[in-house]
mmCIF file of C-alpha atoms in Angstrom:
data_model
loop_
_atom_site.group_PDB
_atom_site.id
_atom_site.type_symbol
_atom_site.label_atom_id
_atom_site.label_comp_id
_atom_site.label_asym_id
_atom_site.label_seq_id
_atom_site.Cartn_x
_atom_site.Cartn_y
_atom_site.Cartn_z
ATOM 1 C CA UNK A 1 -158.799 9.481 -115.237
ATOM 2 C CA UNK A 2 -161.193 7.138 -113.407
ATOM 3 C CA UNK A 3 -160.944 6.851 -109.587
ATOM 4 C CA UNK A 4 -159.376 3.411 -110.010
ATOM 5 C CA UNK A 5 -156.726 4.817 -112.398
ATOM 6 C CA UNK A 6 -156.081 7.706 -110.022
ATOM 7 C CA UNK A 7 -155.492 5.194 -107.229
ATOM 8 C CA UNK A 8 -153.031 3.244 -109.386
ATOM 9 C CA UNK A 9 -151.271 6.510 -110.312
ATOM 10 C CA UNK A 10 -150.708 7.225 -106.607
ATOM 11 C CA UNK A 11 -149.561 3.658 -105.936
ATOM 12 C CA UNK A 12 -147.048 3.741 -108.805
ATOM 13 C CA UNK A 13 -145.788 7.179 -107.752
ATOM 14 C CA UNK A 14 -144.959 5.633 -104.368
ATOM 15 C CA UNK A 15 -143.462 2.452 -105.857
ATOM 16 C CA UNK A 16 -141.235 4.515 -108.176
ATOM 17 C CA UNK A 17 -140.154 6.852 -105.391
ATOM 18 C CA UNK A 18 -139.024 4.046 -103.081
ATOM 19 C CA UNK A 19 -136.593 2.799 -105.752
ATOM 20 C CA UNK A 20 -134.275 5.371 -104.118
ATOM 21 C CA UNK A 21 -133.869 3.135 -101.055
ATOM 22 C CA UNK A 22 -131.481 1.090 -103.249
ATOM 23 C CA UNK A 23 -129.071 4.039 -103.191
ATOM 24 C CA UNK A 24 -128.966 4.505 -99.395
ATOM 25 C CA UNK A 25 -125.784 2.929 -98.061
ATOM 26 C CA UNK A 26 -125.429 1.390 -94.607
ATOM 27 C CA UNK A 27 -122.349 0.929 -92.407
ATOM 28 C CA UNK A 28 -122.382 -2.874 -92.873
ATOM 29 C CA UNK A 29 -120.570 -4.546 -95.735
ATOM 30 C CA UNK A 30 -121.648 -7.551 -97.750
ATOM 31 C CA UNK A 31 -120.257 -10.781 -96.329
ATOM 32 C CA UNK A 32 -117.770 -10.951 -99.263
ATOM 33 C CA UNK A 33 -116.413 -7.495 -98.290
ATOM 34 C CA UNK A 34 -117.016 -6.249 -101.839
ATOM 35 C CA UNK A 35 -119.001 -3.121 -100.948
ATOM 36 C CA UNK A 36 -121.353 -1.520 -98.428
ATOM 37 C CA UNK A 37 -124.867 -2.866 -98.179
ATOM 38 C CA UNK A 38 -127.829 -0.710 -99.206
ATOM 39 C CA UNK A 39 -131.025 -0.356 -97.221
ATOM 40 C CA UNK A 40 -133.273 -2.018 -99.813
ATOM 41 C CA UNK A 41 -131.302 -5.270 -99.973
ATOM 42 C CA UNK A 42 -130.882 -5.143 -96.174
ATOM 43 C CA UNK A 43 -134.679 -4.926 -95.882
ATOM 44 C CA UNK A 44 -135.020 -8.021 -98.057
ATOM 45 C CA UNK A 45 -132.429 -9.888 -96.020
ATOM 46 C CA UNK A 46 -134.055 -9.191 -92.656
ATOM 47 C CA UNK A 47 -137.439 -10.274 -94.002
ATOM 48 C CA UNK A 48 -135.741 -13.597 -94.762
ATOM 49 C CA UNK A 49 -134.343 -13.564 -91.211
ATOM 50 C CA UNK A 50 -137.875 -13.053 -89.874
ATOM 51 C CA UNK A 51 -139.228 -15.900 -92.016
ATOM 52 C CA UNK A 52 -136.448 -18.320 -91.058
ATOM 53 C CA UNK A 53 -136.258 -17.368 -87.366
ATOM 54 C CA UNK A 54 -140.045 -17.176 -86.903
ATOM 55 C CA UNK A 55 -139.903 -20.229 -84.605
ATOM 56 C CA UNK A 56 -137.909 -18.041 -82.176
ATOM 57 C CA UNK A 57 -140.654 -15.430 -81.860
ATOM 58 C CA UNK A 58 -142.977 -15.217 -78.853
ATOM 59 C CA UNK A 59 -146.322 -17.023 -79.377
ATOM 60 C CA UNK A 60 -148.261 -13.741 -79.728
ATOM 61 C CA UNK A 61 -146.101 -12.522 -82.642
ATOM 62 C CA UNK A 62 -147.780 -12.353 -86.063
ATOM 63 C CA UNK A 63 -144.931 -13.026 -88.470
ATOM 64 C CA UNK A 64 -146.851 -11.694 -91.475
ATOM 65 C CA UNK A 65 -147.212 -8.296 -89.798
ATOM 66 C CA UNK A 66 -143.527 -8.427 -88.798
ATOM 67 C CA UNK A 67 -142.513 -8.967 -92.431
ATOM 68 C CA UNK A 68 -144.669 -6.048 -93.622
ATOM 69 C CA UNK A 69 -143.165 -3.860 -90.890
ATOM 70 C CA UNK A 70 -139.634 -4.824 -91.955
ATOM 71 C CA UNK A 71 -140.374 -4.258 -95.641
ATOM 72 C CA UNK A 72 -141.231 -0.618 -94.983
ATOM 73 C CA UNK A 73 -139.197 0.177 -91.851
ATOM 74 C CA UNK A 74 -136.279 1.869 -93.640
ATOM 75 C CA UNK A 75 -138.165 3.788 -96.354
ATOM 76 C CA UNK A 76 -137.821 7.023 -94.341
ATOM 77 C CA UNK A 77 -134.052 6.803 -94.949
ATOM 78 C CA UNK A 78 -134.664 8.012 -98.510
ATOM 79 C CA UNK A 79 -134.935 11.511 -97.005
ATOM 80 C CA UNK A 80 -133.295 11.036 -93.595
ATOM 81 C CA UNK A 81 -130.305 8.813 -94.487
ATOM 82 C CA UNK A 82 -129.060 5.773 -92.604
ATOM 83 C CA UNK A 83 -127.669 6.416 -89.127
ATOM 84 C CA UNK A 84 -125.472 3.554 -87.901
ATOM 85 C CA UNK A 85 -126.222 2.670 -84.269
ATOM 86 C CA UNK A 86 -122.524 2.961 -83.401
ATOM 87 C CA UNK A 87 -122.320 6.539 -84.684
ATOM 88 C CA UNK A 88 -122.910 9.528 -82.387
ATOM 89 C CA UNK A 89 -125.980 11.372 -83.708
ATOM 90 C CA UNK A 90 -128.475 14.023 -82.601
ATOM 91 C CA UNK A 91 -131.305 11.572 -81.984
ATOM 92 C CA UNK A 92 -134.055 14.209 -81.801
ATOM 93 C CA UNK A 93 -132.958 15.714 -85.114
ATOM 94 C CA UNK A 94 -132.913 12.304 -86.796
ATOM 95 C CA UNK A 95 -136.358 11.477 -85.411
ATOM 96 C CA UNK A 96 -137.763 14.758 -86.716
ATOM 97 C CA UNK A 97 -136.282 14.133 -90.175
ATOM 98 C CA UNK A 98 -137.666 10.598 -90.221
ATOM 99 C CA UNK A 99 -141.129 11.731 -89.170
ATOM 100 C CA UNK A 100 -141.155 14.303 -91.985
ATOM 101 C CA UNK A 101 -139.944 11.632 -94.414
ATOM 102 C CA UNK A 102 -142.746 9.265 -93.401
ATOM 103 C CA UNK A 103 -145.301 12.014 -93.962
ATOM 104 C CA UNK A 104 -143.912 12.880 -97.396
ATOM 105 C CA UNK A 105 -143.254 9.386 -98.742
ATOM 106 C CA UNK A 106 -146.240 7.463 -97.320
ATOM 107 C CA UNK A 107 -148.249 10.551 -98.325
ATOM 108 C CA UNK A 108 -147.765 9.581 -101.985
ATOM 109 C CA UNK A 109 -150.089 6.594 -101.413
ATOM 110 C CA UNK A 110 -153.906 6.581 -101.422
ATOM 111 C CA UNK A 111 -155.164 7.793 -98.007
ATOM 112 C CA UNK A 112 -156.089 4.354 -96.619
ATOM 113 C CA UNK A 113 -152.665 2.877 -97.441
ATOM 114 C CA UNK A 114 -150.859 6.032 -96.315
ATOM 115 C CA UNK A 115 -152.489 5.620 -92.887
ATOM 116 C CA UNK A 116 -151.847 1.850 -92.695
ATOM 117 C CA UNK A 117 -148.167 2.222 -93.601
ATOM 118 C CA UNK A 118 -147.676 5.159 -91.267
ATOM 119 C CA UNK A 119 -149.251 3.235 -88.379
ATOM 120 C CA UNK A 120 -147.114 0.162 -89.037
ATOM 121 C CA UNK A 121 -143.934 2.277 -89.220
ATOM 122 C CA UNK A 122 -144.785 4.107 -85.961
ATOM 123 C CA UNK A 123 -145.430 0.769 -84.258
ATOM 124 C CA UNK A 124 -141.978 -0.444 -85.367
ATOM 125 C CA UNK A 125 -140.307 2.735 -84.141
ATOM 126 C CA UNK A 126 -142.064 2.563 -80.756
ATOM 127 C CA UNK A 127 -140.703 -0.991 -80.275
ATOM 128 C CA UNK A 128 -143.378 -1.891 -77.723
ATOM 129 C CA UNK A 129 -145.812 -4.328 -79.372
ATOM 130 C CA UNK A 130 -144.768 -8.009 -79.608
ATOM 131 C CA UNK A 131 -144.531 -7.709 -83.417
ATOM 132 C CA UNK A 132 -142.309 -4.623 -83.208
ATOM 133 C CA UNK A 133 -140.078 -6.135 -80.525
ATOM 134 C CA UNK A 134 -139.427 -9.197 -82.684
ATOM 135 C CA UNK A 135 -138.944 -7.049 -85.807
ATOM 136 C CA UNK A 136 -136.324 -4.985 -83.948
ATOM 137 C CA UNK A 137 -134.506 -8.157 -82.832
ATOM 138 C CA UNK A 138 -134.202 -9.295 -86.396
ATOM 139 C CA UNK A 139 -133.138 -5.857 -87.651
ATOM 140 C CA UNK A 140 -130.406 -5.669 -85.003
ATOM 141 C CA UNK A 141 -129.054 -9.196 -85.292
ATOM 142 C CA UNK A 142 -128.474 -9.202 -89.063
ATOM 143 C CA UNK A 143 -125.565 -6.675 -89.023
ATOM 144 C CA UNK A 144 -123.894 -8.779 -86.291
ATOM 145 C CA UNK A 145 -123.798 -11.735 -88.666
ATOM 146 C CA UNK A 146 -122.575 -9.480 -91.508
ATOM 147 C CA UNK A 147 -119.779 -8.143 -89.299
ATOM 148 C CA UNK A 148 -118.806 -11.614 -88.052
ATOM 149 C CA UNK A 149 -118.612 -12.835 -91.657
ATOM 150 C CA UNK A 150 -116.265 -10.050 -92.733
ATOM 151 C CA UNK A 151 -113.874 -9.843 -89.802
ATOM 152 C CA UNK A 152 -115.513 -7.094 -87.765
ATOM 153 C CA UNK A 153 -116.817 -4.621 -90.377
ATOM 154 C CA UNK A 154 -118.456 -1.596 -88.755
ATOM 155 C CA UNK A 155 -117.227 -2.644 -85.245
ATOM 156 C CA UNK A 156 -113.675 -1.960 -86.393
ATOM 157 C CA UNK A 157 -114.608 1.296 -88.107
ATOM 158 C CA UNK A 158 -116.399 2.666 -85.014
ATOM 159 C CA UNK A 159 -114.088 0.997 -82.416
ATOM 160 C CA UNK A 160 -117.021 -0.797 -80.834
ATOM 161 C CA UNK A 161 -116.274 -2.612 -77.573
ATOM 162 C CA UNK A 162 -117.935 -5.831 -76.480
ATOM 163 C CA UNK A 163 -119.804 -3.919 -73.740
ATOM 164 C CA UNK A 164 -121.136 -1.353 -76.200
ATOM 165 C CA UNK A 165 -122.265 -4.154 -78.498
ATOM 166 C CA UNK A 166 -124.095 -5.837 -75.613
ATOM 167 C CA UNK A 167 -125.963 -2.616 -74.715
ATOM 168 C CA UNK A 168 -126.709 -1.309 -78.195
ATOM 169 C CA UNK A 169 -127.421 -4.614 -79.916
ATOM 170 C CA UNK A 170 -127.449 -7.658 -77.631
ATOM 171 C CA UNK A 171 -130.069 -6.369 -75.209
ATOM 172 C CA UNK A 172 -132.388 -5.517 -78.098
ATOM 173 C CA UNK A 173 -131.952 -8.830 -79.887
ATOM 174 C CA UNK A 174 -132.429 -10.728 -76.627
ATOM 175 C CA UNK A 175 -135.658 -8.854 -75.881
ATOM 176 C CA UNK A 176 -137.457 -10.392 -78.875
ATOM 177 C CA UNK A 177 -135.397 -13.535 -79.476
ATOM 178 C CA UNK A 178 -133.394 -14.593 -76.393
ATOM 179 C CA UNK A 179 -132.128 -17.935 -77.737
ATOM 180 C CA UNK A 180 -130.942 -16.231 -80.926
ATOM 181 C CA UNK A 181 -128.839 -13.768 -78.950
ATOM 182 C CA UNK A 182 -127.434 -16.529 -76.700
ATOM 183 C CA UNK A 183 -126.316 -18.370 -79.844
ATOM 184 C CA UNK A 184 -124.908 -15.316 -81.638
ATOM 185 C CA UNK A 185 -123.273 -13.912 -78.480
ATOM 186 C CA UNK A 186 -121.080 -17.030 -78.245
ATOM 187 C CA UNK A 187 -119.760 -16.258 -81.780
ATOM 188 C CA UNK A 188 -119.317 -12.594 -80.882
ATOM 189 C CA UNK A 189 -117.329 -13.543 -77.775
ATOM 190 C CA UNK A 190 -115.051 -15.746 -79.888
ATOM 191 C CA UNK A 191 -114.540 -12.884 -82.361
ATOM 192 C CA UNK A 192 -113.536 -10.420 -79.642
ATOM 193 C CA UNK A 193 -111.330 -12.989 -77.895
ATOM 194 C CA UNK A 194 -109.422 -13.505 -81.172
ATOM 195 C CA UNK A 195 -109.172 -9.746 -81.722
ATOM 196 C CA UNK A 196 -107.932 -9.083 -78.188
ATOM 197 C CA UNK A 197 -105.386 -11.889 -78.337
ATOM 198 C CA UNK A 198 -104.051 -10.490 -81.655
ATOM 199 C CA UNK A 199 -103.852 -6.973 -80.164
ATOM 200 C CA UNK A 200 -101.917 -8.348 -77.154
ATOM 201 C CA UNK A 201 -99.301 -10.021 -79.373
ATOM 202 C CA UNK B 1 -124.265 -28.472 -79.419
ATOM 203 C CA UNK B 2 -127.909 -28.825 -78.326
ATOM 204 C CA UNK B 3 -130.578 -29.635 -80.953
ATOM 205 C CA UNK B 4 -131.835 -26.067 -80.673
ATOM 206 C CA UNK B 5 -128.314 -24.695 -81.314
ATOM 207 C CA UNK B 6 -127.858 -27.092 -84.220
ATOM 208 C CA UNK B 7 -131.099 -25.752 -85.726
ATOM 209 C CA UNK B 8 -129.892 -22.157 -85.347
ATOM 210 C CA UNK B 9 -126.549 -23.123 -86.905
ATOM 211 C CA UNK B 10 -128.378 -24.416 -89.996
ATOM 212 C CA UNK B 11 -130.613 -21.345 -90.130
ATOM 213 C CA UNK B 12 -127.645 -18.956 -89.937
ATOM 214 C CA UNK B 13 -125.713 -20.968 -92.550
ATOM 215 C CA UNK B 14 -128.648 -20.351 -94.902
ATOM 216 C CA UNK B 15 -129.047 -16.680 -93.937
ATOM 217 C CA UNK B 16 -125.325 -16.064 -94.525
ATOM 218 C CA UNK B 17 -125.326 -17.921 -97.832
ATOM 219 C CA UNK B 18 -128.200 -15.890 -99.292
ATOM 220 C CA UNK B 19 -126.226 -12.669 -98.780
ATOM 221 C CA UNK B 20 -124.815 -13.561 -102.215
ATOM 222 C CA UNK B 21 -128.127 -12.638 -103.855
ATOM 223 C CA UNK B 22 -126.999 -9.008 -103.385
ATOM 224 C CA UNK B 23 -124.246 -9.635 -105.957
ATOM 225 C CA UNK B 24 -126.488 -11.060 -108.706
ATOM 226 C CA UNK B 25 -127.140 -8.338 -111.271
ATOM 227 C CA UNK B 26 -130.288 -8.057 -113.361
ATOM 228 C CA UNK B 27 -130.867 -6.487 -116.787
ATOM 229 C CA UNK B 28 -132.934 -3.628 -115.286
ATOM 230 C CA UNK B 29 -131.347 -0.423 -114.089
ATOM 231 C CA UNK B 30 -132.295 1.676 -111.085
ATOM 232 C CA UNK B 31 -134.737 4.441 -112.000
ATOM 233 C CA UNK B 32 -131.891 6.999 -111.648
ATOM 234 C CA UNK B 33 -129.843 5.082 -114.280
ATOM 235 C CA UNK B 34 -126.905 4.883 -111.861
ATOM 236 C CA UNK B 35 -126.329 1.119 -112.080
ATOM 237 C CA UNK B 36 -127.952 -2.262 -112.671
ATOM 238 C CA UNK B 37 -130.342 -3.589 -110.059
ATOM 239 C CA UNK B 38 -129.426 -6.664 -108.020
ATOM 240 C CA UNK B 39 -131.797 -9.523 -107.292
ATOM 241 C CA UNK B 40 -131.955 -8.932 -103.514
ATOM 242 C CA UNK B 41 -133.118 -5.327 -103.759
ATOM 243 C CA UNK B 42 -135.438 -6.310 -106.641
ATOM 244 C CA UNK B 43 -136.978 -8.935 -104.328
ATOM 245 C CA UNK B 44 -137.578 -6.251 -101.696
ATOM 246 C CA UNK B 45 -139.125 -3.921 -104.253
ATOM 247 C CA UNK B 46 -141.591 -6.459 -105.627
ATOM 248 C CA UNK B 47 -142.683 -7.383 -102.092
ATOM 249 C CA UNK B 48 -143.581 -3.704 -101.718
ATOM 250 C CA UNK B 49 -145.415 -3.934 -105.068
ATOM 251 C CA UNK B 50 -147.383 -6.913 -103.719
ATOM 252 C CA UNK B 51 -148.233 -5.072 -100.506
ATOM 253 C CA UNK B 52 -149.313 -1.886 -102.296
ATOM 254 C CA UNK B 53 -151.148 -3.566 -105.192
ATOM 255 C CA UNK B 54 -152.809 -6.211 -103.001
ATOM 256 C CA UNK B 55 -156.221 -4.639 -103.696
ATOM 257 C CA UNK B 56 -155.729 -5.709 -107.353
ATOM 258 C CA UNK B 57 -155.357 -9.398 -106.497
ATOM 259 C CA UNK B 58 -158.165 -11.922 -107.022
ATOM 260 C CA UNK B 59 -160.236 -12.550 -103.855
ATOM 261 C CA UNK B 60 -158.696 -15.994 -103.295
ATOM 262 C CA UNK B 61 -155.128 -14.637 -103.171
ATOM 263 C CA UNK B 62 -153.376 -14.776 -99.790
ATOM 264 C CA UNK B 63 -151.060 -11.777 -99.904
ATOM 265 C CA UNK B 64 -148.936 -13.013 -96.993
ATOM 266 C CA UNK B 65 -148.079 -16.179 -98.916
ATOM 267 C CA UNK B 66 -147.401 -14.099 -102.037
ATOM 268 C CA UNK B 67 -144.898 -11.967 -100.116
ATOM 269 C CA UNK B 68 -143.107 -15.043 -98.753
ATOM 270 C CA UNK B 69 -142.981 -16.507 -102.267
ATOM 271 C CA UNK B 70 -141.503 -13.294 -103.649
ATOM 272 C CA UNK B 71 -138.942 -13.045 -100.842
ATOM 273 C CA UNK B 72 -137.444 -16.396 -101.821
ATOM 274 C CA UNK B 73 -138.291 -16.645 -105.536
ATOM 275 C CA UNK B 74 -134.874 -15.483 -106.820
ATOM 276 C CA UNK B 75 -132.567 -17.219 -104.307
ATOM 277 C CA UNK B 76 -131.774 -19.942 -106.880
ATOM 278 C CA UNK B 77 -130.036 -17.233 -108.956
ATOM 279 C CA UNK B 78 -127.105 -17.412 -106.514
ATOM 280 C CA UNK B 79 -126.052 -20.555 -108.406
ATOM 281 C CA UNK B 80 -128.017 -20.228 -111.660
ATOM 282 C CA UNK B 81 -127.633 -16.494 -112.404
ATOM 283 C CA UNK B 82 -130.317 -14.086 -113.585
ATOM 284 C CA UNK B 83 -131.720 -14.752 -117.063
ATOM 285 C CA UNK B 84 -133.486 -11.700 -118.487
ATOM 286 C CA UNK B 85 -136.765 -12.661 -120.147
ATOM 287 C CA UNK B 86 -135.752 -10.808 -123.308
ATOM 288 C CA UNK B 87 -132.550 -12.839 -123.693
ATOM 289 C CA UNK B 88 -132.458 -16.069 -125.722
ATOM 290 C CA UNK B 89 -131.605 -18.912 -123.332
ATOM 291 C CA UNK B 90 -131.666 -22.699 -123.206
ATOM 292 C CA UNK B 91 -134.723 -22.910 -120.970
ATOM 293 C CA UNK B 92 -134.276 -26.580 -120.033
ATOM 294 C CA UNK B 93 -130.659 -25.977 -118.996
ATOM 295 C CA UNK B 94 -131.657 -22.973 -116.871
ATOM 296 C CA UNK B 95 -134.446 -24.951 -115.227
ATOM 297 C CA UNK B 96 -132.058 -27.791 -114.381
ATOM 298 C CA UNK B 97 -129.548 -25.352 -112.878
ATOM 299 C CA UNK B 98 -132.259 -23.671 -110.827
ATOM 300 C CA UNK B 99 -133.609 -26.988 -109.542
ATOM 301 C CA UNK B 100 -130.101 -27.985 -108.410
ATOM 302 C CA UNK B 101 -129.666 -24.567 -106.794
ATOM 303 C CA UNK B 102 -132.924 -24.928 -104.858
ATOM 304 C CA UNK B 103 -131.810 -28.336 -103.592
ATOM 305 C CA UNK B 104 -128.417 -27.029 -102.492
ATOM 306 C CA UNK B 105 -129.429 -23.700 -100.977
ATOM 307 C CA UNK B 106 -132.755 -24.618 -99.324
ATOM 308 C CA UNK B 107 -130.925 -27.793 -98.217
ATOM 309 C CA UNK B 108 -128.878 -25.671 -95.796
ATOM 310 C CA UNK B 109 -132.034 -25.167 -93.701
ATOM 311 C CA UNK B 110 -133.516 -27.552 -91.117
ATOM 312 C CA UNK B 111 -135.564 -30.222 -92.930
ATOM 313 C CA UNK B 112 -139.013 -28.758 -92.176
ATOM 314 C CA UNK B 113 -138.058 -25.317 -93.491
ATOM 315 C CA UNK B 114 -136.140 -26.802 -96.440
ATOM 316 C CA UNK B 115 -139.346 -28.549 -97.507
ATOM 317 C CA UNK B 116 -141.578 -25.511 -96.917
ATOM 318 C CA UNK B 117 -139.299 -23.193 -98.912
ATOM 319 C CA UNK B 118 -138.847 -25.708 -101.704
ATOM 320 C CA UNK B 119 -142.611 -26.186 -101.996
ATOM 321 C CA UNK B 120 -143.268 -22.451 -102.061
ATOM 322 C CA UNK B 121 -140.583 -21.932 -104.730
ATOM 323 C CA UNK B 122 -141.957 -24.760 -106.905
ATOM 324 C CA UNK B 123 -145.458 -23.281 -106.588
ATOM 325 C CA UNK B 124 -144.112 -19.918 -107.794
ATOM 326 C CA UNK B 125 -142.312 -21.523 -110.737
ATOM 327 C CA UNK B 126 -145.394 -23.531 -111.755
ATOM 328 C CA UNK B 127 -147.419 -20.276 -111.923
ATOM 329 C CA UNK B 128 -150.740 -22.060 -111.550
ATOM 330 C CA UNK B 129 -152.095 -21.343 -108.061
ATOM 331 C CA UNK B 130 -153.845 -17.979 -107.486
ATOM 332 C CA UNK B 131 -150.981 -16.879 -105.178
ATOM 333 C CA UNK B 132 -148.319 -17.775 -107.754
ATOM 334 C CA UNK B 133 -150.222 -16.118 -110.609
ATOM 335 C CA UNK B 134 -150.427 -12.849 -108.669
ATOM 336 C CA UNK B 135 -146.784 -13.136 -107.556
ATOM 337 C CA UNK B 136 -145.721 -13.553 -111.206
ATOM 338 C CA UNK B 137 -147.763 -10.473 -112.222
ATOM 339 C CA UNK B 138 -145.954 -8.377 -109.677
ATOM 340 C CA UNK B 139 -142.535 -9.806 -110.603
ATOM 341 C CA UNK B 140 -143.142 -9.037 -114.289
ATOM 342 C CA UNK B 141 -144.628 -5.579 -113.948
ATOM 343 C CA UNK B 142 -141.851 -4.053 -111.800
ATOM 344 C CA UNK B 143 -139.173 -4.060 -114.560
ATOM 345 C CA UNK B 144 -141.676 -2.345 -116.878
ATOM 346 C CA UNK B 145 -141.896 0.566 -114.442
ATOM 347 C CA UNK B 146 -138.086 0.585 -114.058
ATOM 348 C CA UNK B 147 -137.645 0.696 -117.844
ATOM 349 C CA UNK B 148 -140.280 3.413 -118.283
ATOM 350 C CA UNK B 149 -138.523 5.509 -115.628
ATOM 351 C CA UNK B 150 -135.139 5.302 -117.337
ATOM 352 C CA UNK B 151 -136.070 5.754 -120.987
ATOM 353 C CA UNK B 152 -136.362 2.133 -122.064
ATOM 354 C CA UNK B 153 -133.551 0.342 -120.204
ATOM 355 C CA UNK B 154 -133.406 -3.350 -121.105
ATOM 356 C CA UNK B 155 -135.966 -2.895 -123.962
ATOM 357 C CA UNK B 156 -133.373 -0.816 -125.805
ATOM 358 C CA UNK B 157 -130.542 -3.227 -125.018
ATOM 359 C CA UNK B 158 -132.470 -6.263 -126.291
ATOM 360 C CA UNK B 159 -134.356 -4.410 -129.087
ATOM 361 C CA UNK B 160 -137.690 -5.439 -127.615
ATOM 362 C CA UNK B 161 -140.750 -4.664 -129.756
ATOM 363 C CA UNK B 162 -144.155 -3.714 -128.391
ATOM 364 C CA UNK B 163 -145.531 -7.093 -129.553
ATOM 365 C CA UNK B 164 -142.779 -9.024 -127.764
ATOM 366 C CA UNK B 165 -143.418 -7.032 -124.616
ATOM 367 C CA UNK B 166 -147.131 -7.823 -124.803
ATOM 368 C CA UNK B 167 -146.459 -11.584 -125.132
ATOM 369 C CA UNK B 168 -143.573 -11.932 -122.668
ATOM 370 C CA UNK B 169 -144.759 -9.485 -120.034
ATOM 371 C CA UNK B 170 -148.217 -8.003 -120.625
ATOM 372 C CA UNK B 171 -150.064 -11.304 -120.875
ATOM 373 C CA UNK B 172 -148.486 -12.490 -117.637
ATOM 374 C CA UNK B 173 -149.178 -9.301 -115.705
ATOM 375 C CA UNK B 174 -152.757 -9.227 -116.992
ATOM 376 C CA UNK B 175 -153.344 -12.815 -115.884
ATOM 377 C CA UNK B 176 -152.982 -11.916 -112.195
ATOM 378 C CA UNK B 177 -153.734 -8.196 -112.218
ATOM 379 C CA UNK B 178 -155.709 -7.127 -115.327
ATOM 380 C CA UNK B 179 -156.385 -3.524 -114.256
ATOM 381 C CA UNK B 180 -152.716 -3.022 -113.442
ATOM 382 C CA UNK B 181 -151.703 -4.075 -116.939
ATOM 383 C CA UNK B 182 -154.402 -1.897 -118.559
ATOM 384 C CA UNK B 183 -152.981 1.087 -116.653
ATOM 385 C CA UNK B 184 -149.308 0.301 -117.325
ATOM 386 C CA UNK B 185 -149.928 -0.631 -120.976
ATOM 387 C CA UNK B 186 -151.180 2.902 -121.672
ATOM 388 C CA UNK B 187 -147.799 4.231 -120.423
ATOM 389 C CA UNK B 188 -145.941 1.613 -122.444
ATOM 390 C CA UNK B 189 -147.862 2.601 -125.592
ATOM 391 C CA UNK B 190 -146.915 6.253 -125.034
ATOM 392 C CA UNK B 191 -143.249 5.259 -124.603
ATOM 393 C CA UNK B 192 -143.152 3.290 -127.856
ATOM 394 C CA UNK B 193 -145.105 5.983 -129.740
ATOM 395 C CA UNK B 194 -142.468 8.553 -128.680
ATOM 396 C CA UNK B 195 -139.649 6.181 -129.616
ATOM 397 C CA UNK B 196 -141.131 5.383 -133.002
ATOM 398 C CA UNK B 197 -141.797 9.032 -133.803
ATOM 399 C CA UNK B 198 -138.161 9.888 -132.909
ATOM 400 C CA UNK B 199 -136.911 7.015 -135.100
ATOM 401 C CA UNK B 200 -139.008 8.269 -138.014
ATOM 402 C CA UNK B 201 -137.541 11.780 -137.792
#
């Protein structure tokens, strides 16, 4: 095997392995309520969010880097599973599992790409750089729209209050895309007002 | 509603609508044979292919544009359905359906984005620019890897011969990524040799 074939063998080993992300189910449902969403199609959808909402990003955000970050941000779930933000979890244990997953899965790639992907994933997780802050906004806002479209979705399942939603989701969306959260929050408020008025009847 | 809210309303109408791409099934199966792949998760996977195999692209290829092209290339299937390349179809009818779908679905976006997305999609379909040629290579090679991983997949279903595969797939992959096809073709040849030797027994 030539060095160039060996490189392709590593790249295809990685590309085959990540097919498994299509089998990792999330807490959000499709907007038609037909089934739970998987992490691969979610990753596609939020890349579309990033592309469409790019005019909402701060001027120092590089949308191409954001899209690459979002494409690979959930790959660790192949080993570590998806952990809905409204579920009580041992955060340190999840972080340790995800770090091990990143090492194993990105480790299938040639060394230069392994390091690039690992760095991009760590930057996303740290949520400090302008690109990561915007990427997180997009990742957090998409399930809100999914839940609004299907009558509450995971908010009903986990009994999420409006205050919890503001802390766990709203604050993070607003950090990278304030006008987006202002717009979506108005729809969220309407949803909860309808729910509360039904509960009071 | 302010102009900025009206723009967000259009953007979210589009982002909600394209959730339907998660329900469009392709002829390829997941590598674990558990079910057919949908076009949203396929779009994610080939963006990862583009990212990983970017060192195989011609020097004038802009990989960021390729990724954007691949993110939106299948959205027309929401109205027009997926048409496997090994299936006999009325090509002109499919093209007309897809053109109408692009007009309707991209038409949900604000005018500037509608035009940008439409242009990018048409460039992909025309398969002439360096970016589109590489994007097509990546789109065509992924199902080959899926089929190899699950013992033949859609090649078995549609009785695809090695010659048909070379014409319909190989030539197109090789156009944008010759070394990738040389590598994958060797695996394809092994697959068909095993199949033919079993058939002869």
